[in-house]
Coordinates of C-alpha atoms and ligand atoms in Angstrom, one line a residue:
M355 CA 16.2 -12.9 17.5
N356 CA 15.9 -14.9 20.7
L357 CA 12.2 -15.9 21.0
E358 CA 12.7 -17.0 24.5
S359 CA 14.0 -13.7 25.8
K360 CA 11.5 -11.7 27.9
N361 CA 10.3 -8.3 26.8
F362 CA 10.6 -5.3 29.1
I363 CA 6.9 -5.6 30.1
Q364 CA 7.5 -9.1 31.4
N365 CA 10.5 -7.8 33.3
F366 CA 8.2 -5.2 35.0
I367 CA 5.7 -7.9 35.8
D368 CA 8.4 -10.2 37.2
E369 CA 9.7 -7.4 39.4
D370 CA 6.1 -6.7 40.7
L371 CA 5.5 -10.3 41.5
K372 CA 8.9 -10.5 43.3
N373 CA 7.9 -7.5 45.4
G374 CA 4.7 -9.2 46.5
K375 CA 2.4 -7.1 44.4
Y376 CA -0.7 -8.6 42.8
P377 CA -1.3 -11.6 45.0
D378 CA -4.4 -12.4 42.9
G379 CA -2.4 -12.9 39.8
I380 CA -1.9 -11.1 36.5
K381 CA -4.9 -9.5 34.9
T382 CA -4.7 -7.6 31.6
R383 CA -7.3 -6.2 29.4
F384 CA -7.8 -5.3 25.7
P385 CA -9.7 -2.0 25.7
P386 CA -10.9 -1.0 22.2
E387 CA -13.2 1.9 21.6
P388 CA -16.0 0.6 19.4
N389 CA -15.6 3.4 16.8
G390 CA -14.1 1.5 13.9
Y391 CA -12.8 -1.8 12.8
L392 CA -9.6 -3.3 14.4
H393 CA -6.4 -3.2 12.3
I394 CA -3.0 -5.0 12.4
G395 CA -1.8 -2.6 15.2
H396 CA -4.7 -3.7 17.4
A397 CA -3.7 -7.3 16.6
K398 CA -0.4 -6.5 18.2
S399 CA -2.1 -5.2 21.4
I400 CA -4.5 -8.2 21.4
C401 CA -1.6 -10.7 21.2
L402 CA 0.3 -8.8 23.8
N403 CA -2.5 -8.6 26.4
F404 CA -4.0 -12.0 25.9
G405 CA -0.5 -13.4 25.4
L406 CA 0.8 -12.1 28.8
A407 CA -2.3 -13.5 30.5
Q408 CA -1.5 -16.9 29.0
K409 CA 2.2 -16.7 30.0
Y410 CA 1.4 -15.8 33.6
L411 CA -1.6 -18.1 33.9
G412 CA -3.7 -15.0 34.5
T413 CA -6.7 -13.6 32.6
C414 CA -7.4 -10.9 30.0
N415 CA -10.6 -9.0 29.8
L416 CA -12.3 -7.6 26.8
R417 CA -13.4 -4.1 27.7
F418 CA -15.2 -1.7 25.3
D419 CA -14.1 1.8 26.1
D420 CA -17.4 3.3 25.1
T421 CA -17.3 6.7 26.7
N422 CA -17.6 8.8 23.5
P423 CA -21.0 7.8 22.2
S424 CA -21.1 10.1 19.2
K425 CA -18.7 7.9 17.2
E426 CA -19.6 4.5 18.5
D427 CA -21.8 1.8 17.1
V428 CA -22.8 -1.9 17.8
E429 CA -21.5 -2.8 14.3
F430 CA -18.1 -2.2 15.7
V431 CA -18.7 -4.0 18.9
D432 CA -19.6 -7.1 16.9
S433 CA -16.8 -7.0 14.5
I434 CA -14.3 -6.5 17.3
Q435 CA -15.4 -9.6 19.0
D436 CA -15.3 -11.6 15.8
N437 CA -11.8 -10.4 15.1
I438 CA -10.5 -11.3 18.5
R439 CA -12.0 -14.8 18.4
W440 CA -10.6 -15.3 14.9
L441 CA -7.2 -14.3 16.1
G442 CA -7.5 -17.2 18.5
F443 CA -8.2 -15.5 21.8
D444 CA -11.0 -15.9 24.3
W445 CA -12.2 -13.5 27.0
E446 CA -14.6 -16.2 28.3
D447 CA -17.2 -14.5 30.5
R448 CA -15.1 -11.4 30.9
K449 CA -16.7 -9.0 28.4
F450 CA -17.2 -5.6 29.9
F451 CA -18.2 -2.1 28.9
A452 CA -17.0 1.1 30.4
S453 CA -20.6 2.2 30.1
D454 CA -21.5 -0.5 32.7
Y455 CA -19.6 1.5 35.2
F456 CA -21.2 4.9 34.5
E457 CA -22.9 4.9 37.9
K458 CA -19.7 3.9 39.7
L459 CA -17.7 6.4 37.8
Y460 CA -20.2 9.1 38.8
N461 CA -19.8 8.1 42.4
F462 CA -16.0 8.2 42.2
A463 CA -16.3 11.8 40.8
V464 CA -18.5 12.7 43.8
E465 CA -15.9 11.3 46.1
L466 CA -13.2 13.4 44.4
I467 CA -15.4 16.5 45.0
K468 CA -15.9 15.5 48.6
K469 CA -12.1 15.3 49.0
N470 CA -11.9 18.8 47.5
L471 CA -10.1 17.3 44.5
A472 CA -12.6 18.2 41.8
F473 CA -14.7 21.2 40.9
V474 CA -17.4 22.3 38.5
D475 CA -16.1 24.9 36.0
D476 CA -18.2 27.4 34.0
L477 CA -15.4 28.5 31.7
S478 CA -16.1 27.9 28.0
A479 CA -14.0 25.4 26.1
E480 CA -12.1 28.2 24.6
E481 CA -11.4 29.9 27.9
I482 CA -10.2 26.6 29.4
R483 CA -7.8 26.3 26.5
E484 CA -6.5 29.8 27.0
Y485 CA -6.1 29.3 30.8
R486 CA -4.3 26.0 30.2
G487 CA -1.0 27.7 29.4
T488 CA 1.6 26.2 27.1
L489 CA 4.5 23.8 27.3
T490 CA 6.7 26.7 28.4
E491 CA 4.3 28.8 30.4
P492 CA 2.2 27.7 33.4
G493 CA -1.6 27.8 33.2
K494 CA -3.9 30.1 35.2
E495 CA -6.4 28.9 37.8
S496 CA -10.1 29.1 36.8
P497 CA -12.1 31.7 38.8
H498 CA -14.5 28.9 39.7
R499 CA -11.8 26.7 41.2
N500 CA -12.5 27.6 44.8
R501 CA -16.1 26.8 44.9
S502 CA -17.2 25.1 48.1
I503 CA -17.5 21.4 48.2
E504 CA -21.3 21.8 48.8
E505 CA -21.7 24.0 45.8
N506 CA -19.7 21.6 43.6
L507 CA -21.8 18.6 44.8
D508 CA -25.0 20.5 44.0
L509 CA -23.8 21.6 40.6
F510 CA -22.5 18.2 39.6
K511 CA -25.8 16.6 40.5
R512 CA -27.7 19.2 38.5
M513 CA -25.3 18.6 35.6
R514 CA -26.4 14.9 35.7
D515 CA -30.0 15.9 36.0
G516 CA -29.9 17.8 32.8
E517 CA -30.3 21.4 34.2
F518 CA -27.5 22.8 32.1
A519 CA -26.9 23.1 28.4
D520 CA -24.3 21.0 26.6
G521 CA -20.8 22.5 27.0
S522 CA -21.9 25.1 29.6
K523 CA -20.2 23.3 32.5
V524 CA -17.5 20.7 33.1
L525 CA -16.2 18.8 36.1
R526 CA -12.4 19.2 36.4
A527 CA -9.9 17.5 38.7
K528 CA -8.2 20.0 41.0
I529 CA -4.5 19.3 40.7
D530 CA -1.9 21.9 39.7
M531 CA -2.2 24.6 37.0
A532 CA 1.5 25.2 37.1
S533 CA 2.5 21.5 36.5
G534 CA 5.1 20.9 33.9
N535 CA 2.8 18.2 32.6
I536 CA -0.2 19.8 30.9
N537 CA -2.3 16.7 31.6
M538 CA -2.1 17.6 35.3
R539 CA -3.4 21.1 34.8
D540 CA -6.9 20.5 36.2
P541 CA -8.0 18.1 33.5
I542 CA -11.6 17.8 32.5
I543 CA -13.2 14.6 33.8
Y544 CA -16.9 15.0 32.9
R545 CA -18.6 16.9 30.2
I546 CA -22.3 17.6 29.4
A547 CA -23.4 16.0 26.0
R548 CA -26.9 15.1 25.1
V549 CA -25.9 12.2 22.8
N550 CA -27.7 8.9 22.6
H551 CA -25.4 6.1 23.7
H552 CA -25.6 2.7 21.9
R553 CA -26.0 0.9 25.3
T554 CA -27.3 3.4 27.8
G555 CA -29.6 5.3 25.5
D556 CA -30.6 8.7 26.9
Q557 CA -30.0 7.7 30.5
W558 CA -27.0 10.0 30.8
C559 CA -26.4 13.5 29.6
I560 CA -23.0 13.7 31.2
Y561 CA -20.1 11.5 30.1
P562 CA -16.8 10.8 31.7
M563 CA -13.6 11.6 29.8
Y564 CA -11.4 8.7 28.7
D565 CA -8.5 9.7 31.0
F566 CA -10.9 9.5 34.0
A567 CA -12.9 6.4 32.9
H568 CA -9.9 4.3 31.9
P569 CA -7.9 4.0 35.1
L570 CA -11.1 3.5 37.1
S571 CA -12.4 0.8 34.8
D572 CA -9.0 -0.9 35.2
A573 CA -9.3 -0.6 39.0
I574 CA -12.9 -1.8 39.1
E575 CA -12.0 -4.9 37.1
G576 CA -8.9 -5.6 39.3
I577 CA -6.5 -5.3 36.3
S578 CA -2.9 -5.6 37.4
H579 CA -1.1 -4.3 34.3
S580 CA -2.7 -1.8 32.1
I581 CA -0.8 -1.9 28.9
C582 CA -1.2 0.9 26.4
T583 CA 0.7 2.7 23.6
L584 CA 3.4 5.4 24.1
E585 CA 1.2 8.4 23.5
F586 CA -0.3 7.7 27.0
E587 CA 3.1 8.1 28.8
D588 CA 2.3 11.7 29.6
H589 CA -1.1 10.6 31.0
R590 CA 0.4 8.2 33.5
P591 CA 0.8 10.8 36.2
F592 CA -2.9 11.5 36.1
Y593 CA -3.6 7.7 36.1
D594 CA -1.6 7.4 39.3
W595 CA -2.9 10.6 40.8
L596 CA -6.5 9.5 40.3
L597 CA -6.1 6.0 41.8
D598 CA -4.0 7.3 44.7
S599 CA -6.5 10.1 45.4
L600 CA -9.3 7.6 45.6
D601 CA -7.3 5.4 48.0
F602 CA -6.8 2.3 45.9
D603 CA -4.3 0.0 47.5
P604 CA -0.9 0.5 45.9
K605 CA -0.1 -3.2 46.3
T606 CA -3.0 -4.3 44.1
R607 CA -4.0 -1.3 42.0
P608 CA -3.3 -1.4 38.3
R609 CA -0.1 -0.1 36.9
Q610 CA 0.1 1.5 33.5
I611 CA 2.9 0.4 31.1
E612 CA 3.4 1.9 27.7
F613 CA 4.9 0.3 24.6
A614 CA 5.5 1.5 21.0
R615 CA 2.6 1.3 18.6
L616 CA 3.1 -1.1 15.7
E617 CA 3.6 0.7 12.4
L618 CA 4.3 -1.1 9.1
T619 CA 5.7 0.4 5.9
G620 CA 3.0 1.6 3.6
I621 CA 0.2 0.5 6.0
I622 CA -2.5 2.8 7.3
T623 CA -3.2 2.4 10.9
S624 CA -5.3 5.5 11.5
K625 CA -8.9 4.6 12.1
R626 CA -9.9 7.9 10.6
K627 CA -8.1 7.2 7.3
L628 CA -9.4 3.6 7.2
R629 CA -12.9 4.9 7.6
Q630 CA -12.3 7.4 4.8
L631 CA -11.2 4.6 2.4
V632 CA -14.4 2.8 3.1
E633 CA -16.8 5.7 3.1
E634 CA -15.4 7.2 -0.1
N635 CA -15.4 3.8 -1.8
H636 CA -11.7 3.6 -2.5
V637 CA -12.0 0.0 -1.3
R638 CA -14.9 -2.4 -1.4
G639 CA -15.6 -2.3 2.4
W640 CA -14.0 -2.8 5.8
D641 CA -13.0 -6.4 4.9
D642 CA -11.6 -5.6 1.5
P643 CA -8.6 -7.8 1.2
R644 CA -6.4 -4.8 0.6
M645 CA -7.3 -3.3 4.0
P646 CA -5.0 -3.7 7.0
T647 CA -8.1 -4.4 9.1
I648 CA -8.2 -7.7 10.8
S649 CA -11.4 -8.4 8.8
G650 CA -9.4 -7.5 5.6
L651 CA -6.4 -9.7 6.6
K652 CA -8.8 -12.6 7.2
R653 CA -10.5 -12.2 3.8
R654 CA -7.1 -11.9 2.2
G655 CA -6.3 -15.3 3.6
Y656 CA -3.7 -14.4 6.2
P657 CA -3.7 -17.3 8.7
P658 CA -4.3 -16.1 12.3
A659 CA -1.4 -18.2 13.4
A660 CA 0.9 -16.3 11.0
I661 CA -0.3 -13.0 12.5
R662 CA 0.3 -14.2 16.1
D663 CA 3.7 -15.5 15.0
F664 CA 4.5 -12.1 13.5
C665 CA 3.5 -10.2 16.7
E666 CA 5.6 -12.5 18.8
R667 CA 8.7 -12.2 16.5
I668 CA 8.7 -8.4 16.3
G669 CA 8.7 -8.2 20.1
V670 CA 7.7 -5.2 22.2
A671 CA 9.5 -2.0 21.7
K672 CA 9.9 1.0 24.0
S673 CA 10.4 3.5 21.2
N674 CA 8.5 4.0 18.0
S675 CA 9.8 2.4 14.8
T676 CA 8.4 1.0 11.6
V677 CA 8.4 -2.7 10.7
D678 CA 8.9 -3.7 7.1
I679 CA 5.6 -5.2 5.8
A680 CA 7.7 -7.9 4.1
M681 CA 8.3 -9.3 7.5
L682 CA 4.5 -9.9 8.0
E683 CA 4.3 -11.4 4.5
H684 CA 7.3 -13.7 5.4
C685 CA 5.4 -15.1 8.3
V686 CA 2.3 -15.6 6.2
R687 CA 4.3 -17.4 3.5
E688 CA 6.1 -19.5 6.0
N689 CA 2.8 -20.7 7.5
L690 CA 1.1 -21.3 4.1
N691 CA 4.1 -23.2 2.8
Q692 CA 3.5 -25.8 5.5
N693 CA -0.3 -25.8 5.3
A694 CA -1.6 -24.8 1.9
E695 CA -2.2 -27.8 -0.4
R696 CA -0.7 -27.5 -3.9
V697 CA -2.8 -27.3 -7.0
M698 CA -2.3 -26.2 -10.6
A699 CA -4.1 -23.1 -11.9
V700 CA -3.5 -21.3 -15.2
L701 CA -4.2 -17.6 -14.9
N702 CA -3.8 -16.6 -18.5
P703 CA -4.6 -19.8 -20.6
L704 CA -3.2 -20.8 -23.9
K705 CA -4.7 -24.0 -25.5
V706 CA -2.4 -26.9 -26.3
V707 CA -3.5 -30.0 -28.3
L708 CA -1.4 -33.1 -27.7
T709 CA -1.7 -34.5 -31.2
N710 CA -0.3 -38.0 -30.5
L711 CA -3.0 -38.8 -27.9
P712 CA -6.4 -40.1 -28.9
E713 CA -9.5 -37.8 -28.7
N714 CA -10.9 -39.4 -25.6
H715 CA -7.7 -39.8 -23.7
C716 CA -8.0 -39.3 -20.0
E717 CA -5.6 -40.6 -17.3
Y718 CA -5.3 -39.6 -13.7
L719 CA -1.9 -38.6 -12.4
E720 CA -1.4 -39.1 -8.7
V721 CA 0.3 -36.3 -6.9
D722 CA 0.9 -35.2 -3.3
R723 CA -1.6 -32.8 -1.9
L724 CA 1.1 -31.3 0.3
P725 CA 4.7 -32.5 -0.1
N726 CA 6.3 -34.0 3.1
S727 CA 3.0 -34.2 4.9
N728 CA 0.5 -36.9 5.7
R729 CA -2.3 -35.2 3.7
G730 CA -2.2 -37.9 1.0
K731 CA -2.7 -37.8 -2.7
R732 CA -4.9 -36.1 -5.2
F733 CA -5.7 -37.1 -8.8
V734 CA -5.0 -34.7 -11.6
P735 CA -6.7 -35.5 -14.9
F736 CA -4.5 -35.4 -18.0
E737 CA -6.2 -35.1 -21.5
R738 CA -5.5 -34.5 -25.1
E739 CA -6.3 -30.9 -24.7
I740 CA -4.7 -28.9 -22.0
F741 CA -4.1 -25.2 -21.2
I742 CA -0.8 -23.8 -20.3
E743 CA 0.2 -20.3 -19.0
R744 CA 0.4 -18.0 -22.0
E745 CA 3.7 -16.5 -20.8
D746 CA 5.2 -20.0 -20.8
F747 CA 5.2 -19.9 -24.6
M748 CA 7.3 -17.6 -26.7
E749 CA 7.5 -17.6 -30.5
D750 CA 10.7 -15.6 -30.9
A751 CA 12.3 -16.7 -27.8
P752 CA 15.7 -15.5 -26.7
K753 CA 18.4 -18.2 -26.0
K754 CA 17.8 -18.1 -22.2
F755 CA 14.1 -18.8 -22.5
F756 CA 13.7 -22.3 -21.2
R757 CA 10.0 -22.7 -21.4
L758 CA 8.1 -23.6 -24.6
K759 CA 9.1 -22.4 -28.0
P760 CA 8.6 -23.7 -31.6
G761 CA 10.4 -27.0 -31.9
G762 CA 11.4 -26.9 -28.2
E763 CA 10.6 -29.3 -25.4
V764 CA 9.4 -28.8 -21.8
R765 CA 8.2 -31.0 -19.0
L766 CA 4.6 -30.6 -17.8
I767 CA 4.7 -30.5 -14.0
G768 CA 4.1 -34.0 -12.7
A769 CA 3.4 -35.4 -16.2
Y770 CA 5.1 -35.8 -19.6
I771 CA 7.7 -34.0 -21.7
I772 CA 6.0 -32.3 -24.7
K773 CA 7.4 -30.9 -27.9
C774 CA 5.9 -27.9 -29.7
D775 CA 5.3 -28.9 -33.3
E776 CA 3.0 -26.3 -34.7
V777 CA 1.8 -22.8 -33.7
I778 CA -1.7 -21.9 -34.7
K779 CA -2.6 -18.2 -35.1
D780 CA -5.8 -16.2 -35.8
S781 CA -6.2 -13.7 -38.6
N782 CA -4.5 -11.0 -36.6
G783 CA -1.4 -13.1 -36.1
E784 CA -2.2 -13.8 -32.5
V785 CA -1.2 -17.2 -31.2
I786 CA -4.4 -19.1 -30.2
E787 CA -3.3 -22.7 -30.0
L788 CA -0.3 -24.9 -30.0
H789 CA 0.0 -28.4 -31.4
C790 CA 2.4 -30.5 -29.4
S791 CA 3.3 -34.2 -29.1
I792 CA 4.2 -36.0 -25.9
D793 CA 7.1 -38.3 -25.2
P794 CA 4.9 -41.3 -24.0
T795 CA 7.6 -42.8 -21.8
S796 CA 8.7 -39.6 -20.1
K797 CA 6.1 -39.9 -17.2
S798 CA 7.4 -40.7 -13.7
G799 CA 8.4 -44.4 -13.8
G800 CA 8.8 -44.4 -17.6
E801 CA 11.9 -45.2 -19.6
T802 CA 12.7 -41.6 -20.4
A803 CA 11.4 -40.2 -17.1
N804 CA 14.8 -38.8 -16.2
R805 CA 15.6 -37.2 -19.6
K806 CA 17.1 -33.8 -18.8
I807 CA 14.8 -31.0 -19.8
K808 CA 15.5 -27.4 -18.7
G809 CA 12.0 -26.1 -18.5
T810 CA 9.0 -27.2 -16.4
I811 CA 5.6 -25.6 -16.9
L812 CA 2.1 -25.5 -15.5
W813 CA -0.9 -27.0 -17.1
V814 CA -4.6 -28.0 -16.6
A815 CA -6.8 -30.5 -18.5
A816 CA -9.1 -28.5 -20.7
S817 CA -12.4 -30.4 -20.3
Q818 CA -12.2 -30.8 -16.5
A819 CA -10.6 -27.5 -15.4
I820 CA -12.8 -25.2 -13.4
R821 CA -13.3 -21.6 -14.5
A822 CA -12.7 -19.3 -11.6
E823 CA -12.4 -15.6 -10.9
V824 CA -9.0 -14.7 -9.5
R825 CA -8.3 -11.4 -7.8
L826 CA -4.7 -10.3 -7.7
Y827 CA -3.9 -7.8 -5.0
D828 CA -1.0 -5.4 -4.7
R829 CA -0.1 -2.9 -2.0
L830 CA -2.9 -0.4 -1.5
L831 CA -0.5 2.5 -1.3
T832 CA 2.4 3.1 -3.7
T833 CA 4.7 4.6 -1.0
D834 CA 6.3 3.2 2.1
N835 CA 5.9 6.5 3.9
I836 CA 2.3 7.5 4.0
P837 CA 1.8 11.1 2.8
N838 CA -0.7 13.4 4.4
D839 CA -2.8 13.3 1.3
F840 CA -2.7 9.5 1.4
L841 CA -5.4 9.3 -1.2
S842 CA -3.0 10.5 -3.8
A843 CA -0.8 7.5 -3.1
I844 CA -3.5 4.9 -3.8
N845 CA -2.1 2.3 -6.2
P846 CA -4.4 2.2 -9.2
K847 CA -3.4 -1.4 -9.8
S848 CA -4.0 -2.6 -6.3
L849 CA -6.7 -4.9 -7.6
V850 CA -6.5 -6.8 -11.0
I851 CA -9.3 -9.2 -11.7
I852 CA -8.8 -12.2 -13.9
E853 CA -12.3 -13.3 -15.0
N854 CA -11.5 -16.8 -16.3
A855 CA -8.6 -18.5 -14.8
L856 CA -8.6 -22.3 -15.1
V857 CA -8.0 -24.4 -12.0
E858 CA -7.6 -28.2 -11.7
P859 CA -10.8 -29.9 -10.6
S860 CA -9.7 -31.0 -7.2
V861 CA -10.6 -27.6 -5.8
K862 CA -14.2 -27.9 -6.9
F863 CA -16.0 -28.0 -3.5
S864 CA -13.6 -25.9 -1.5
A865 CA -15.1 -24.0 1.4
E866 CA -14.7 -20.3 1.8
G867 CA -11.4 -19.5 3.5
T868 CA -9.6 -22.6 2.2
S869 CA -6.1 -21.7 1.0
Y870 CA -4.0 -23.2 -1.7
Q871 CA -0.6 -22.8 -3.3
F872 CA -1.2 -22.3 -7.0
L873 CA 2.1 -23.7 -8.2
R874 CA 4.3 -20.9 -9.6
N875 CA 1.6 -18.3 -9.0
G876 CA 1.5 -17.8 -5.3
Y877 CA -0.9 -18.5 -2.4
F878 CA -4.7 -18.1 -2.9
V879 CA -7.8 -18.3 -0.7
V880 CA -11.4 -19.0 -1.5
D881 CA -13.3 -15.7 -1.2
P882 CA -16.8 -15.5 0.4
D883 CA -18.1 -14.1 -2.9
S884 CA -17.8 -17.6 -4.3
T885 CA -21.0 -19.5 -5.3
V886 CA -21.6 -23.1 -6.1
D887 CA -21.1 -22.4 -9.8
R888 CA -18.2 -20.1 -9.6
L889 CA -15.2 -20.0 -7.2
V890 CA -13.5 -16.7 -6.5
F891 CA -9.9 -16.7 -5.3
N892 CA -7.9 -13.9 -3.7
R893 CA -4.2 -13.9 -4.0
I894 CA -2.8 -13.9 -0.5
V895 CA 0.9 -13.4 -1.3
G896 CA 3.2 -14.3 -4.2
L897 CA 5.8 -17.0 -3.8
R898 CA 8.8 -14.8 -3.7
D899 CA 10.0 -13.7 -0.3
S900 CA 11.7 -10.3 -0.3
W901 CA 12.1 -10.5 3.5
K902 CA 14.3 -13.6 3.3
K903 CA 16.7 -11.5 1.2
I904 CA 16.6 -8.7 3.6
E905 CA 17.3 -11.0 6.5
S906 CA 20.2 -12.8 4.9
K907 CA 21.9 -9.5 3.9
E908 CA 22.1 -8.6 7.6
Ligands
ATP1003 P1 -8.5 6.0 18.8 O1 -8.3 5.8 20.3 O2 -7.8 7.2 18.3 O3 -9.9 5.8 18.4 P2 -6.8 3.6 18.7 O4 -6.2 3.0 17.5 O5 -6.0 3.9 19.9 O6 -7.7 4.8 18.1 P3 -8.4 2.0 20.5 O7 -9.7 1.3 20.2 O8 -8.3 3.0 21.5 O9 -8.0 2.6 19.1 O10 -7.3 0.9 20.7 C1 -7.5 -0.3 21.5 C2 -6.1 -0.7 22.0 O11 -5.3 -1.0 20.9 C3 -5.5 0.4 22.8 O12 -4.9 -0.1 24.0 C4 -4.4 0.9 21.9 O13 -3.3 1.4 22.6 C5 -4.0 -0.3 21.1 N1 -3.5 0.1 19.7 C6 -4.1 0.9 18.8 N2 -3.3 1.0 17.8 C7 -2.2 0.3 18.0 C8 -1.0 0.1 17.2 N3 -0.8 0.6 16.0 N4 0.0 -0.8 17.8 C9 -0.3 -1.3 19.0 N5 -1.4 -1.1 19.7 C10 -2.3 -0.3 19.2
MG1004 MG1 -7.1 4.8 21.8

């Protein structure tokens, strides 16, 4: 994939600039509706809109499309801002709300009425639906369509003044009931709804429809390119009709461009379904590390730079397709491989006593924090009692098992070669401890340092290791294609908690959000549930990269 190549949106922009359009420069916007938390699909839109502004030395506005007050809330307004900042973008002083424009929007509607391009309709919602026609049959004109301009102005004013019941009247654009495009069949532009708005309170009892508010908000802000997802393609004729009807200058008025939504295998990007997961407690909250919300990805430990990199690499498509989630994980792993310091942690500990060391033996081994970097060294204590990963020992081991077995030898990562002399069991026959001896000259720099040993295993020093809770995450859904009853596809093993993992002491005072590579076990991040006494780690991703395999097969 050529990262330098321009996407089709950039081609449109270049063409517009060449034709002398938008002399004031490129202005984009990210327009979330504050009715839920943002997810990975929104991250794509954020990177695209803010990214284009950066590439063209323009600006990108943050605009809350808050025209549907019944589902909206300040909690969402706040989380959306946090998420965008965390992703690394800045709207500076350009935070807007469609609700700031309610008065202006009202006046635009009045102007349409005066141009005989809008009318107040008394048909019920059901009648309007019946009159609309179908994809194959034209619609029928409303009997109220030919009201005089004066009557329409009067009725619309009285709608605003609260004279009519909710749903009893609407304002509609007057376009063409026979249009092949159903969106052009006299679409509703205002409705009566006595709903408290989280910003304007009870000031309004009529609210503009999205299709009316959006193009006008773009125009009010001087947006040049209004980038949205493909489902709005059929709405573009109305977007254009509205701005042309209100005499916005074609040289500077915004232009709508659609691109394909980002969908990922096995990832829910429906706000409704995400809300259901939270409200029915299938996850621990909007920021549960299994959630594809930006808050969830953050808590999971996905670096924002990896998400930006992913959005850049997948490019911008004109038709819908699904991206393999392994590609996102690949970007995360690539980033962490370069940035996450290495430590040793044993998830399922088995005690080992190194019998030829004295009781109070403690030496500090010096190891790189991050290989091939300038991060310097850390000191890892080495003692007579250590813990190894239980699965690194096997009593009746097959020939190909190169880790520890009775009588066998392995190298402890960064330390000595040890030999297993004795296996200690409890009364149930369960292995509880190993007695081993070290080869004292096998440490780096020692006489037998280069002695060939097939297996290398993890370890931590028993008295200094830190006990930590480790949360291992797997995909939330078991299938790549999300079934309609998606709850049935929830993976019962999507979260496995290890209560007492043992981690080397260098991690002791790590701040929340710090990520590490636990050698052999994957990448982990310090969760906000951590306390001074007890660290909690989330597994970000495992070490193995299935995407690399997919890529190299191609
Ligand atoms: P809805 O409008 O149904 O509440 P939405 O997901 O479209 O849900 P918005 O708040 O309207 O949510 O989205 C804000 C912006 O993000 C819009 O411009 C929208 O087109 C874009 N967006 C939403 N989902 C995706 C996605 N999966 N991929 C790319 N862009 C998306
Ligand atoms: Mg939307």
